[in-house]
Amino acid sequence: MGYGAYIIDLDGTMYRGDEPIEFASEFIEALRAKHVPYLFITNNSSKTQAQVSDKLQQMNIHATPEHVFTSSMATAKYIAQMKQNARCFVIGEEGLYDALEREGHIITDDTCDFVVVGIDRDINYEKLSIACRLVREGAVFISTNADVAIPTERGLEPGNGALTSVITVSTGQKPIFIGKPESIIMNQGLEKLGSHREATLVVGDNYQTDILAGINAGIDTLMVFTGVTPYTDYPAFEKKPTFHIQNLSEWLHAI
Amino acid sequence: MGYGAYIIDLDGTMYRGDEPIEFASEFIEALRAKHVPYLFITNNSSKTQAQVSDKLQQMNIHATPEHVFTSSMATAKYIAQMKQNARCFVIGEEGLYDALEREGHIITDDTCDFVVVGIDRDINYEKLSIACRLVREGAVFISTNADVAIPTERGLEPGNGALTSVITVSTGQKPIFIGKPESIIMNQGLEKLGSHREATLVVGDNYQTDILAGINAGIDTLMVFTGVTPYTDYPAFEKKPTFHIQNLSEWLHAI
């Protein structure tokens, strides 16, 4: 063991809503004590890097903006690799606009290179209609992540994958998804960490996103049962995580 | 030939947007002259019976409200067959609210028997979120129609089937679709006309909805190439319409 770098999920792994998860703070302190680099990777496209690190700091989980990598940032970087200063029509929230603009892209409602979709609690018919028209006109269709539902205090709410399906179904065009379980976001995370695939460990609670992202990208995985996937699902996983624990305290010795 | 009753599509068959299609008025006059009963069946759930017949009258196409049967009306009737005075959470426009209320159903934002989805140009995240929650709680999930796109002056806009997919993808529950090409709306149309399946002819321009609805319901079909499906698609149809013509003038002699 003794992994040289960690990629760590947030929701269900570090916190639940606004509450830190037990041993999350100690886990990060153990990494810091050993000078092991870590990067939080989240599918949540709605918040900026700084908003996410502020939230972690408030929970006594050490984080700077540089420790945070969102599906919005991965999307902006992915687009930049295809085209610099790309024209993008955007459905999304602050985190997506912020990430695209920081990467030098141009936000437009008009003819564009990319239609970019992230979670948008202000979604409306007009936005969906413009997105469909632009995809039909040939814009590359990109979606930050395929999550179908988001756990909230009100229960499960529609996730970005569900909103994205309006455009997919209407146009018959499938989007390029960027977030977990896709390898795109994981490969970018490794690059940001400057770590080798074999020396890195992915930590997460969601089998369908975090763990499959690690498996798809060929990175070892540590599954915790503090979030959405219950332990009772474990026997049914066709591909098992490299390690699994009930909570983060069980891994402190291995850091 | 000499069919005893006609089920006739509207958009692409009787009119395009706000313009009547050539020979539509003459076609209906020929039916009236021979006292052949006819019923307009439309997947459009947004308008009331009276709004649709007014539109036809303005184009000199003879219609009373009784000549119009919409997917909203079929949906309201279908629900009534399952439960009288059912509690319904509704995503939709005036035509759907009107049809449900006329059938005696109760519109609610709270615990309900049915989640009913029709085209809604005022769609928002809150409505989608409530619909997902109620479907997860066990409400029967019904959608007026599966059309993925609507032709408008601005081009193709998202149809009800595309909006419905948000709930399908988020909850993993498939809806019961009521409109064409489903048989549900056609069987109700036959009942409303009081005509036998074998003695009835379905007239329409859209292969995927009108013609397949006739084929699925075992009713003969007359396809016209004045709407969305081009004649060049004809060779590829696995199941052919009973008859096909370029425009309605070619059928006047057969009425």
Short mmCIF file of C-alpha atoms in Angstrom, two decimals:
data_model
loop_
_atom_site.label_atom_id
_atom_site.label_comp_id
_atom_site.label_asym_id
_atom_site.label_seq_id
_atom_site.Cartn_x
_atom_site.Cartn_y
_atom_site.Cartn_z
CA MET A 1 0.00 0.00 0.00
CA GLY A 2 1.29 3.49 0.75
CA TYR A 3 -0.30 5.23 -2.22
CA GLY A 4 1.53 8.31 -3.43
CA ALA A 5 -1.59 10.37 -4.19
CA TYR A 6 -5.32 10.35 -3.44
CA ILE A 7 -8.35 11.30 -5.53
CA ILE A 8 -11.23 11.81 -3.09
CA ASP A 9 -14.95 12.21 -3.63
CA LEU A 10 -16.93 14.81 -1.67
CA ASP A 11 -20.65 14.13 -1.25
CA GLY A 12 -21.11 10.93 0.79
CA THR A 13 -17.35 10.63 1.38
CA MET A 14 -16.30 13.95 3.00
CA TYR A 15 -19.76 15.35 3.85
CA ARG A 16 -23.49 14.75 3.70
CA GLY A 17 -25.26 17.97 2.75
CA ASP A 18 -23.81 20.47 5.21
CA GLU A 19 -22.50 17.95 7.76
CA PRO A 20 -18.96 16.54 7.69
CA ILE A 21 -18.72 12.75 7.64
CA GLU A 22 -17.01 11.08 10.63
CA PHE A 23 -13.19 10.89 10.28
CA ALA A 24 -13.16 13.00 7.09
CA SER A 25 -11.09 15.71 8.78
CA GLU A 26 -8.72 13.15 10.39
CA PHE A 27 -8.33 11.39 7.05
CA ILE A 28 -7.18 14.58 5.33
CA GLU A 29 -4.90 15.49 8.27
CA ALA A 30 -3.27 12.06 8.02
CA LEU A 31 -2.55 12.69 4.33
CA ARG A 32 -1.12 16.11 5.11
CA ALA A 33 1.06 14.74 7.92
CA LYS A 34 2.63 12.31 5.44
CA HIS A 35 2.83 14.95 2.66
CA VAL A 36 0.64 12.82 0.41
CA PRO A 37 -0.96 14.98 -2.29
CA TYR A 38 -4.73 14.78 -2.68
CA LEU A 39 -7.39 16.15 -5.02
CA PHE A 40 -11.12 16.32 -4.40
CA ILE A 41 -12.97 15.36 -7.59
CA THR A 42 -16.69 16.08 -7.71
CA ASN A 43 -19.37 15.65 -10.37
CA ASN A 44 -21.16 18.68 -8.92
CA SER A 45 -20.89 21.30 -11.65
CA SER A 46 -22.83 24.04 -9.87
CA LYS A 47 -20.16 25.43 -7.54
CA THR A 48 -16.82 27.13 -8.20
CA GLN A 49 -13.51 25.75 -6.97
CA ALA A 50 -13.39 28.43 -4.23
CA GLN A 51 -16.97 27.80 -3.11
CA VAL A 52 -16.20 24.11 -2.65
CA SER A 53 -12.95 24.66 -0.74
CA ASP A 54 -14.70 27.24 1.51
CA LYS A 55 -17.36 24.68 2.35
CA LEU A 56 -14.70 22.10 3.25
CA GLN A 57 -12.74 24.59 5.37
CA GLN A 58 -15.93 25.41 7.31
CA MET A 59 -16.15 21.72 8.19
CA ASN A 60 -12.50 21.68 9.33
CA ILE A 61 -11.51 19.63 6.30
CA HIS A 62 -8.33 21.22 4.97
CA ALA A 63 -8.74 22.42 1.40
CA THR A 64 -7.57 25.25 -0.83
CA PRO A 65 -9.19 25.96 -4.21
CA GLU A 66 -6.26 24.07 -5.77
CA HIS A 67 -7.40 20.90 -3.98
CA VAL A 68 -10.73 20.98 -5.84
CA PHE A 69 -11.46 19.66 -9.32
CA THR A 70 -15.08 19.80 -10.53
CA SER A 71 -16.81 18.31 -13.56
CA SER A 72 -17.21 21.91 -14.79
CA MET A 73 -13.44 22.44 -14.70
CA ALA A 74 -12.86 19.12 -16.45
CA THR A 75 -15.42 20.10 -19.09
CA ALA A 76 -13.75 23.47 -19.71
CA LYS A 77 -10.34 21.78 -20.06
CA TYR A 78 -11.71 19.07 -22.35
CA ILE A 79 -13.21 21.73 -24.63
CA ALA A 80 -9.92 23.69 -24.65
CA GLN A 81 -8.12 20.57 -25.86
CA MET A 82 -10.52 20.45 -28.80
CA LYS A 83 -10.64 24.20 -29.42
CA GLN A 84 -9.12 27.25 -27.70
CA ASN A 85 -11.49 30.13 -26.89
CA ALA A 86 -14.44 28.08 -28.04
CA ARG A 87 -17.92 29.56 -28.43
CA CYS A 88 -20.21 27.78 -25.97
CA PHE A 89 -23.95 27.85 -25.36
CA VAL A 90 -24.38 26.97 -21.70
CA ILE A 91 -27.13 25.45 -19.59
CA GLY A 92 -25.77 25.46 -16.06
CA GLU A 93 -25.03 27.31 -12.84
CA GLU A 94 -22.23 29.54 -11.57
CA GLY A 95 -19.59 26.81 -11.37
CA LEU A 96 -19.91 25.96 -15.05
CA TYR A 97 -19.90 29.57 -16.28
CA ASP A 98 -16.90 30.32 -14.03
CA ALA A 99 -14.91 27.30 -15.23
CA LEU A 100 -15.56 27.97 -18.93
CA GLU A 101 -14.64 31.64 -18.64
CA ARG A 102 -11.46 30.92 -16.67
CA GLU A 103 -10.42 28.58 -19.46
CA GLY A 104 -10.92 31.40 -21.97
CA HIS A 105 -14.12 30.19 -23.63
CA ILE A 106 -16.81 32.55 -24.90
CA ILE A 107 -20.39 32.20 -23.68
CA THR A 108 -23.00 32.86 -26.35
CA ASP A 109 -26.68 32.25 -27.15
CA ASP A 110 -25.88 32.23 -30.83
CA THR A 111 -24.09 30.01 -33.31
CA CYS A 112 -21.51 28.08 -31.31
CA ASP A 113 -18.96 25.27 -31.32
CA PHE A 114 -20.25 23.53 -28.19
CA VAL A 115 -23.51 23.08 -26.32
CA VAL A 116 -22.50 22.52 -22.70
CA VAL A 117 -25.01 21.20 -20.17
CA GLY A 118 -24.65 21.08 -16.38
CA ILE A 119 -27.19 21.02 -13.57
CA ASP A 120 -29.40 24.11 -13.81
CA ARG A 121 -32.10 24.72 -11.22
CA ASP A 122 -33.25 27.62 -13.47
CA ILE A 123 -33.82 25.35 -16.45
CA ASN A 124 -36.61 26.43 -18.80
CA TYR A 125 -38.09 25.53 -22.18
CA GLU A 126 -36.30 28.37 -23.97
CA LYS A 127 -32.86 27.14 -22.88
CA LEU A 128 -33.68 23.55 -23.85
CA SER A 129 -35.07 24.70 -27.17
CA ILE A 130 -31.97 26.74 -28.06
CA ALA A 131 -29.72 23.84 -27.02
CA CYS A 132 -31.66 21.43 -29.27
CA ARG A 133 -31.49 23.83 -32.21
CA LEU A 134 -27.73 24.38 -31.83
CA VAL A 135 -27.03 20.63 -31.50
CA ARG A 136 -29.07 20.06 -34.67
CA GLU A 137 -26.99 22.75 -36.37
CA GLY A 138 -23.84 20.78 -35.55
CA ALA A 139 -22.53 22.06 -32.21
CA VAL A 140 -20.64 19.41 -30.22
CA PHE A 141 -22.93 18.28 -27.37
CA ILE A 142 -21.17 18.00 -24.00
CA SER A 143 -22.63 17.27 -20.58
CA THR A 144 -20.71 17.68 -17.33
CA ASN A 145 -22.03 14.42 -15.84
CA ALA A 146 -24.68 11.74 -16.18
CA ASP A 147 -25.97 11.63 -12.57
CA VAL A 148 -29.71 10.95 -12.76
CA ALA A 149 -30.58 12.12 -9.24
CA ILE A 150 -29.17 14.36 -6.51
CA PRO A 151 -29.76 13.56 -2.83
CA THR A 152 -31.12 16.66 -1.02
CA GLU A 153 -33.01 17.38 2.23
CA ARG A 154 -36.20 17.15 0.09
CA GLY A 155 -35.25 13.69 -1.19
CA LEU A 156 -33.88 12.78 -4.60
CA GLU A 157 -34.10 15.59 -7.15
CA PRO A 158 -33.43 15.39 -10.91
CA GLY A 159 -29.72 15.30 -11.71
CA ASN A 160 -27.90 16.65 -14.71
CA GLY A 161 -28.10 13.35 -16.58
CA ALA A 162 -31.90 13.59 -16.42
CA LEU A 163 -31.97 17.21 -17.67
CA THR A 164 -29.48 16.38 -20.43
CA SER A 165 -31.81 13.63 -21.70
CA VAL A 166 -34.27 16.24 -23.05
CA ILE A 167 -31.69 17.23 -25.67
CA THR A 168 -30.55 13.66 -26.29
CA VAL A 169 -34.11 12.40 -26.85
CA SER A 170 -35.21 15.40 -28.92
CA THR A 171 -32.20 15.52 -31.26
CA GLY A 172 -31.17 11.86 -31.28
CA GLN A 173 -27.60 13.01 -30.51
CA LYS A 174 -25.79 11.53 -27.51
CA PRO A 175 -23.61 13.90 -25.47
CA ILE A 176 -19.99 13.41 -24.45
CA PHE A 177 -20.16 13.00 -20.66
CA ILE A 178 -17.13 14.30 -18.76
CA GLY A 179 -17.66 13.47 -15.06
CA LYS A 180 -17.35 10.19 -13.15
CA PRO A 181 -17.66 7.30 -14.14
CA GLU A 182 -15.99 8.57 -17.34
CA SER A 183 -12.20 8.39 -17.55
CA ILE A 184 -11.95 11.93 -18.93
CA ILE A 185 -12.22 13.61 -15.53
CA MET A 186 -9.98 11.01 -13.85
CA ASN A 187 -7.18 11.35 -16.37
CA GLN A 188 -7.29 15.12 -15.98
CA GLY A 189 -7.20 14.65 -12.19
CA LEU A 190 -4.06 12.49 -12.42
CA GLU A 191 -2.44 15.13 -14.58
CA LYS A 192 -3.32 17.89 -12.11
CA LEU A 193 -1.91 15.79 -9.24
CA GLY A 194 1.15 14.90 -11.33
CA SER A 195 0.82 11.34 -10.10
CA HIS A 196 1.08 7.96 -11.79
CA ARG A 197 -2.07 5.89 -12.24
CA GLU A 198 -0.54 2.91 -10.39
CA ALA A 199 0.50 5.02 -7.39
CA THR A 200 -2.90 6.68 -6.94
CA LEU A 201 -6.00 5.65 -4.95
CA VAL A 202 -9.59 6.77 -5.65
CA VAL A 203 -11.76 7.10 -2.52
CA GLY A 204 -15.54 7.27 -2.83
CA ASP A 205 -18.96 6.08 -1.66
CA ASN A 206 -20.85 5.84 -4.94
CA TYR A 207 -20.24 2.63 -6.84
CA GLN A 208 -21.81 3.87 -10.10
CA THR A 209 -19.71 7.03 -10.27
CA ASP A 210 -16.61 7.06 -7.99
CA ILE A 211 -15.69 3.39 -8.01
CA LEU A 212 -16.50 2.73 -11.66
CA ALA A 213 -14.53 5.88 -12.57
CA GLY A 214 -11.47 4.40 -10.85
CA ILE A 215 -12.02 0.99 -12.43
CA ASN A 216 -12.58 2.52 -15.91
CA ALA A 217 -9.41 4.62 -15.61
CA GLY A 218 -7.31 1.74 -14.23
CA ILE A 219 -6.78 3.34 -10.82
CA ASP A 220 -7.09 1.42 -7.52
CA THR A 221 -10.24 2.17 -5.53
CA LEU A 222 -11.18 2.41 -1.85
CA MET A 223 -14.93 2.21 -1.28
CA VAL A 224 -16.55 3.64 1.87
CA PHE A 225 -20.11 2.88 2.91
CA THR A 226 -20.95 6.32 4.28
CA GLY A 227 -22.91 7.57 1.27
CA VAL A 228 -25.36 6.51 -1.40
CA THR A 229 -24.33 2.90 -2.09
CA PRO A 230 -25.32 0.55 0.76
CA TYR A 231 -23.04 -2.28 1.89
CA THR A 232 -25.80 -4.74 0.95
CA ASP A 233 -25.08 -3.93 -2.72
CA TYR A 234 -21.48 -5.14 -2.39
CA PRO A 235 -22.02 -8.83 -3.29
CA ALA A 236 -23.71 -7.81 -6.57
CA PHE A 237 -20.81 -5.71 -7.92
CA GLU A 238 -19.45 -7.48 -10.97
CA LYS A 239 -16.16 -5.62 -10.69
CA LYS A 240 -15.17 -5.13 -7.06
CA PRO A 241 -13.38 -2.09 -5.65
CA THR A 242 -9.75 -2.77 -4.73
CA PHE A 243 -10.55 -2.16 -1.03
CA HIS A 244 -13.73 -1.50 0.93
CA ILE A 245 -14.24 -0.17 4.45
CA GLN A 246 -17.21 0.91 6.53
CA ASN A 247 -15.73 4.33 7.27
CA LEU A 248 -12.51 6.29 6.84
CA SER A 249 -11.12 5.50 10.33
CA GLU A 250 -10.30 1.98 9.09
CA TRP A 251 -7.85 3.37 6.53
CA LEU A 252 -5.89 5.83 8.67
CA HIS A 253 -3.19 3.24 9.40
CA ALA A 254 -2.64 2.63 5.69
CA ILE A 255 -1.83 6.21 4.75
CA MET B 1 -63.40 1.30 -50.35
CA GLY B 2 -66.10 3.66 -49.13
CA TYR B 3 -65.00 3.81 -45.49
CA GLY B 4 -67.78 4.50 -43.00
CA ALA B 5 -65.75 6.81 -40.74
CA TYR B 6 -62.51 8.80 -40.82
CA ILE B 7 -59.91 9.52 -38.14
CA ILE B 8 -57.90 12.51 -39.39
CA ASP B 9 -54.66 14.04 -38.19
CA LEU B 10 -54.26 17.82 -37.98
CA ASP B 11 -50.69 19.16 -38.17
CA GLY B 12 -49.23 18.29 -41.58
CA THR B 13 -52.55 16.84 -42.78
CA MET B 14 -55.11 19.66 -42.33
CA TYR B 15 -52.74 22.58 -41.70
CA ARG B 16 -49.11 23.63 -41.37
CA GLY B 17 -48.76 26.08 -38.48
CA ASP B 18 -51.46 28.65 -39.24
CA GLU B 19 -51.92 27.80 -42.92
CA PRO B 20 -54.49 25.29 -44.21
CA ILE B 21 -53.10 22.51 -46.39
CA GLU B 22 -54.33 22.37 -50.00
CA PHE B 23 -57.61 20.42 -50.39
CA ALA B 24 -58.09 20.02 -46.61
CA SER B 25 -61.31 22.04 -46.71
CA GLU B 26 -62.59 20.19 -49.83
CA PHE B 27 -61.74 16.86 -48.22
CA ILE B 28 -63.87 17.61 -45.16
CA GLU B 29 -66.69 18.99 -47.35
CA ALA B 30 -66.69 15.75 -49.35
CA LEU B 31 -67.07 13.75 -46.14
CA ARG B 32 -69.91 16.00 -45.00
CA ALA B 33 -71.68 15.75 -48.36
CA LYS B 34 -71.69 11.94 -48.02
CA HIS B 35 -72.59 12.12 -44.29
CA VAL B 36 -69.43 10.23 -43.38
CA PRO B 37 -68.52 10.86 -39.71
CA TYR B 38 -64.99 12.08 -38.97
CA LEU B 39 -62.89 12.81 -35.90
CA PHE B 40 -59.71 14.86 -35.74
CA ILE B 41 -57.19 13.12 -33.47
CA THR B 42 -54.15 15.13 -32.41
CA ASN B 43 -51.21 14.41 -30.12
CA ASN B 44 -51.09 18.14 -29.29
CA SER B 45 -52.05 18.26 -25.60
CA SER B 46 -51.73 22.03 -25.19
CA LYS B 47 -55.03 23.21 -26.65
CA THR B 48 -58.64 22.61 -25.64
CA GLN B 49 -61.19 20.97 -27.91
CA ALA B 50 -62.82 24.36 -28.58
CA GLN B 51 -59.51 26.11 -29.33
CA VAL B 52 -58.70 23.44 -31.93
CA SER B 53 -62.10 23.58 -33.63
CA ASP B 54 -61.97 27.41 -33.69
CA LYS B 55 -58.60 27.23 -35.45
CA LEU B 56 -60.01 24.83 -38.05
CA GLN B 57 -63.11 26.98 -38.61
CA GLN B 58 -60.89 30.01 -39.22
CA MET B 59 -59.25 28.03 -42.03
CA ASN B 60 -62.66 27.13 -43.50
CA ILE B 61 -62.26 23.52 -42.38
CA HIS B 62 -65.59 22.54 -40.87
CA ALA B 63 -65.22 21.47 -37.25
CA THR B 64 -67.18 21.66 -34.00
CA PRO B 65 -65.54 20.89 -30.63
CA GLU B 66 -67.15 17.44 -30.89
CA HIS B 67 -65.05 16.73 -33.98
CA VAL B 68 -61.82 17.11 -31.97
CA PHE B 69 -60.12 14.50 -29.81
CA THR B 70 -56.77 15.43 -28.24
CA SER B 71 -54.16 13.36 -26.39
CA SER B 72 -55.16 15.33 -23.27
CA MET B 73 -58.77 14.16 -23.58
CA ALA B 74 -57.64 10.57 -24.18
CA THR B 75 -55.38 10.82 -21.12
CA ALA B 76 -58.22 12.12 -18.92
CA LYS B 77 -60.51 9.30 -20.11
CA TYR B 78 -57.82 6.66 -19.63
CA ILE B 79 -57.27 7.82 -16.04
CA ALA B 80 -61.03 7.81 -15.37
CA GLN B 81 -61.15 4.16 -16.46
CA MET B 82 -58.54 3.38 -13.81
CA LYS B 83 -59.93 5.71 -11.14
CA GLN B 84 -62.82 8.18 -10.98
CA ASN B 85 -62.04 11.67 -9.62
CA ALA B 86 -58.35 10.81 -9.45
CA ARG B 87 -55.83 13.09 -7.78
CA CYS B 88 -53.36 14.24 -10.47
CA PHE B 89 -50.12 16.21 -10.36
CA VAL B 90 -49.90 17.89 -13.76
CA ILE B 91 -47.10 19.22 -15.93
CA GLY B 92 -48.83 20.69 -18.95
CA GLU B 93 -50.72 23.52 -20.58
CA GLU B 94 -54.36 24.63 -20.73
CA GLY B 95 -55.60 21.73 -22.86
CA LEU B 96 -54.42 19.15 -20.34
CA TYR B 97 -55.78 20.96 -17.27
CA ASP B 98 -59.10 21.49 -19.08
CA ALA B 99 -59.45 17.86 -20.14
CA LEU B 100 -58.62 16.48 -16.70
CA GLU B 101 -61.03 18.83 -14.94
CA ARG B 102 -63.85 18.12 -17.40
CA GLU B 103 -63.39 14.42 -16.67
CA GLY B 104 -63.77 15.15 -12.93
CA HIS B 105 -60.17 14.70 -11.83
CA ILE B 106 -58.58 16.75 -9.06
CA ILE B 107 -55.40 18.73 -9.74
CA THR B 108 -52.95 18.74 -6.81
CA ASP B 109 -49.31 19.41 -5.99
CA ASP B 110 -49.48 16.94 -3.14
CA THR B 111 -49.78 13.18 -2.70
CA CYS B 112 -51.57 11.89 -5.79
CA ASP B 113 -52.65 8.86 -7.80
CA PHE B 114 -51.21 10.01 -11.13
CA VAL B 115 -48.37 12.15 -12.40
CA VAL B 116 -49.55 13.42 -15.79
CA VAL B 117 -47.11 15.03 -18.21
CA GLY B 118 -47.93 16.98 -21.38
CA ILE B 119 -46.02 19.63 -23.31
CA ASP B 120 -45.34 22.57 -21.01
CA ARG B 121 -43.54 25.64 -22.35
CA ASP B 122 -43.41 26.87 -18.71
CA ILE B 123 -41.52 23.79 -17.53
CA ASN B 124 -39.15 24.38 -14.62
CA TYR B 125 -36.95 22.44 -12.21
CA GLU B 126 -39.50 22.63 -9.39
CA LYS B 127 -42.22 20.94 -11.47
CA LEU B 128 -39.83 18.22 -12.65
CA SER B 129 -38.60 17.71 -9.11
CA ILE B 130 -42.10 17.29 -7.67
CA ALA B 131 -43.03 14.91 -10.50
CA CYS B 132 -39.95 12.75 -9.80
CA ARG B 133 -40.71 12.65 -6.07
CA LEU B 134 -44.35 11.67 -6.61
CA VAL B 135 -43.44 8.96 -9.14
CA ARG B 136 -40.90 7.57 -6.63
CA GLU B 137 -43.66 7.59 -4.02
CA GLY B 138 -45.76 5.35 -6.26
CA ALA B 139 -47.96 7.62 -8.39
CA VAL B 140 -48.81 6.12 -11.81
CA PHE B 141 -46.72 7.94 -14.41
CA ILE B 142 -48.64 8.94 -17.54
CA SER B 143 -47.52 11.02 -20.50
CA THR B 144 -49.87 12.38 -23.16
CA ASN B 145 -47.52 11.52 -26.04
CA ALA B 146 -43.97 10.57 -26.93
CA ASP B 147 -43.28 13.12 -29.70
CA VAL B 148 -39.63 14.13 -29.39
CA ALA B 149 -39.85 17.34 -31.42
CA ILE B 150 -42.45 19.88 -32.54
CA PRO B 151 -42.09 21.69 -35.88
CA THR B 152 -42.45 25.48 -35.37
CA GLU B 153 -41.53 28.64 -37.28
CA ARG B 154 -38.29 28.61 -35.24
CA GLY B 155 -37.47 25.06 -36.32
CA LEU B 156 -37.85 21.86 -34.30
CA GLU B 157 -38.48 22.47 -30.60
CA PRO B 158 -38.44 19.87 -27.79
CA GLY B 159 -41.61 17.78 -27.73
CA ASN B 160 -43.38 16.22 -24.80
CA GLY B 161 -41.54 12.92 -25.17
CA ALA B 162 -38.27 14.79 -24.61
CA LEU B 163 -39.55 16.63 -21.51
CA THR B 164 -41.03 13.40 -20.13
CA SER B 165 -37.60 11.73 -20.35
CA VAL B 166 -36.32 13.82 -17.41
CA ILE B 167 -38.66 11.91 -15.10
CA THR B 168 -38.07 8.57 -16.82
CA VAL B 169 -34.28 8.89 -16.59
CA SER B 170 -34.27 10.25 -13.04
CA THR B 171 -36.68 7.71 -11.53
CA GLY B 172 -36.03 4.70 -13.76
CA GLN B 173 -39.83 4.43 -14.25
CA LYS B 174 -41.25 4.35 -17.77
CA PRO B 175 -44.50 6.24 -18.37
CA ILE B 176 -47.68 4.98 -20.00
CA PHE B 177 -47.91 6.96 -23.25
CA ILE B 178 -51.45 7.67 -24.48
CA GLY B 179 -51.15 9.46 -27.85
CA LYS B 180 -50.30 8.14 -31.31
CA PRO B 181 -48.67 5.68 -32.14
CA GLU B 182 -50.24 4.02 -29.09
CA SER B 183 -53.54 2.17 -29.59
CA ILE B 184 -55.07 3.74 -26.47
CA ILE B 185 -56.01 7.00 -28.20
CA MET B 186 -57.15 5.21 -31.37
CA ASN B 187 -59.45 2.80 -29.56
CA GLN B 188 -61.01 5.72 -27.69
CA GLY B 189 -61.41 7.54 -31.01
CA LEU B 190 -63.26 4.56 -32.53
CA GLU B 191 -65.54 4.49 -29.50
CA LYS B 192 -66.25 8.22 -29.78
CA LEU B 193 -67.04 7.81 -33.50
CA GLY B 194 -69.12 4.69 -32.79
CA SER B 195 -67.49 3.06 -35.79
CA HIS B 196 -66.05 -0.37 -36.42
CA ARG B 197 -62.31 -0.77 -36.78
CA GLU B 198 -62.66 -2.43 -40.22
CA ALA B 199 -64.89 0.33 -41.56
CA THR B 200 -62.62 3.19 -40.48
CA LEU B 201 -59.72 4.92 -42.20
CA VAL B 202 -56.86 6.81 -40.49
CA VAL B 203 -55.50 9.76 -42.49
CA GLY B 204 -52.14 11.29 -41.59
CA ASP B 205 -48.77 12.57 -42.71
CA ASN B 206 -46.50 11.32 -39.92
CA TYR B 207 -45.42 7.72 -40.33
CA GLN B 208 -44.08 7.37 -36.78
CA THR B 209 -47.27 8.60 -35.13
CA ASP B 210 -50.37 8.62 -37.38
CA ILE B 211 -49.65 5.67 -39.63
CA LEU B 212 -48.14 3.43 -36.95
CA ALA B 213 -51.09 4.27 -34.68
CA GLY B 214 -53.45 2.95 -37.36
CA ILE B 215 -51.30 -0.12 -37.98
CA ASN B 216 -50.95 -0.82 -34.23
CA ALA B 217 -54.72 -0.51 -33.74
CA GLY B 218 -55.57 -2.62 -36.80
CA ILE B 219 -57.20 0.26 -38.71
CA ASP B 220 -56.57 0.94 -42.41
CA THR B 221 -54.36 3.93 -43.15
CA LEU B 222 -54.13 6.63 -45.81
CA MET B 223 -50.78 8.40 -45.85
CA VAL B 224 -50.37 11.89 -47.33
CA PHE B 225 -47.00 13.46 -48.08
CA THR B 226 -47.90 17.02 -47.08
CA GLY B 227 -46.26 16.98 -43.64
CA VAL B 228 -43.22 15.73 -41.75
CA THR B 229 -42.53 12.37 -43.42
CA PRO B 230 -41.07 12.78 -46.93
CA TYR B 231 -42.07 10.49 -49.78
CA THR B 232 -38.43 9.40 -50.04
CA ASP B 233 -38.90 7.54 -46.74
CA TYR B 234 -41.66 5.37 -48.21
CA PRO B 235 -39.48 2.50 -49.55
CA ALA B 236 -37.94 2.04 -46.07
CA PHE B 237 -41.24 1.49 -44.20
CA GLU B 238 -41.28 -2.08 -42.97
CA LYS B 239 -45.05 -1.99 -42.58
CA LYS B 240 -46.64 0.03 -45.39
CA PRO B 241 -49.73 2.21 -45.01
CA THR B 242 -52.83 0.73 -46.70
CA PHE B 243 -52.88 3.64 -49.19
CA HIS B 244 -50.61 6.56 -49.93
CA ILE B 245 -51.20 9.74 -51.93
CA GLN B 246 -49.29 12.94 -52.56
CA ASN B 247 -52.14 15.16 -51.40
CA LEU B 248 -55.78 14.91 -50.38
CA SER B 249 -57.19 15.79 -53.85
CA GLU B 250 -56.28 12.28 -54.99
CA TRP B 251 -58.69 10.73 -52.49
CA LEU B 252 -61.79 12.87 -53.08
CA HIS B 253 -63.21 10.34 -55.57
CA ALA B 254 -62.93 7.53 -53.01
CA ILE B 255 -65.04 9.17 -50.32
#
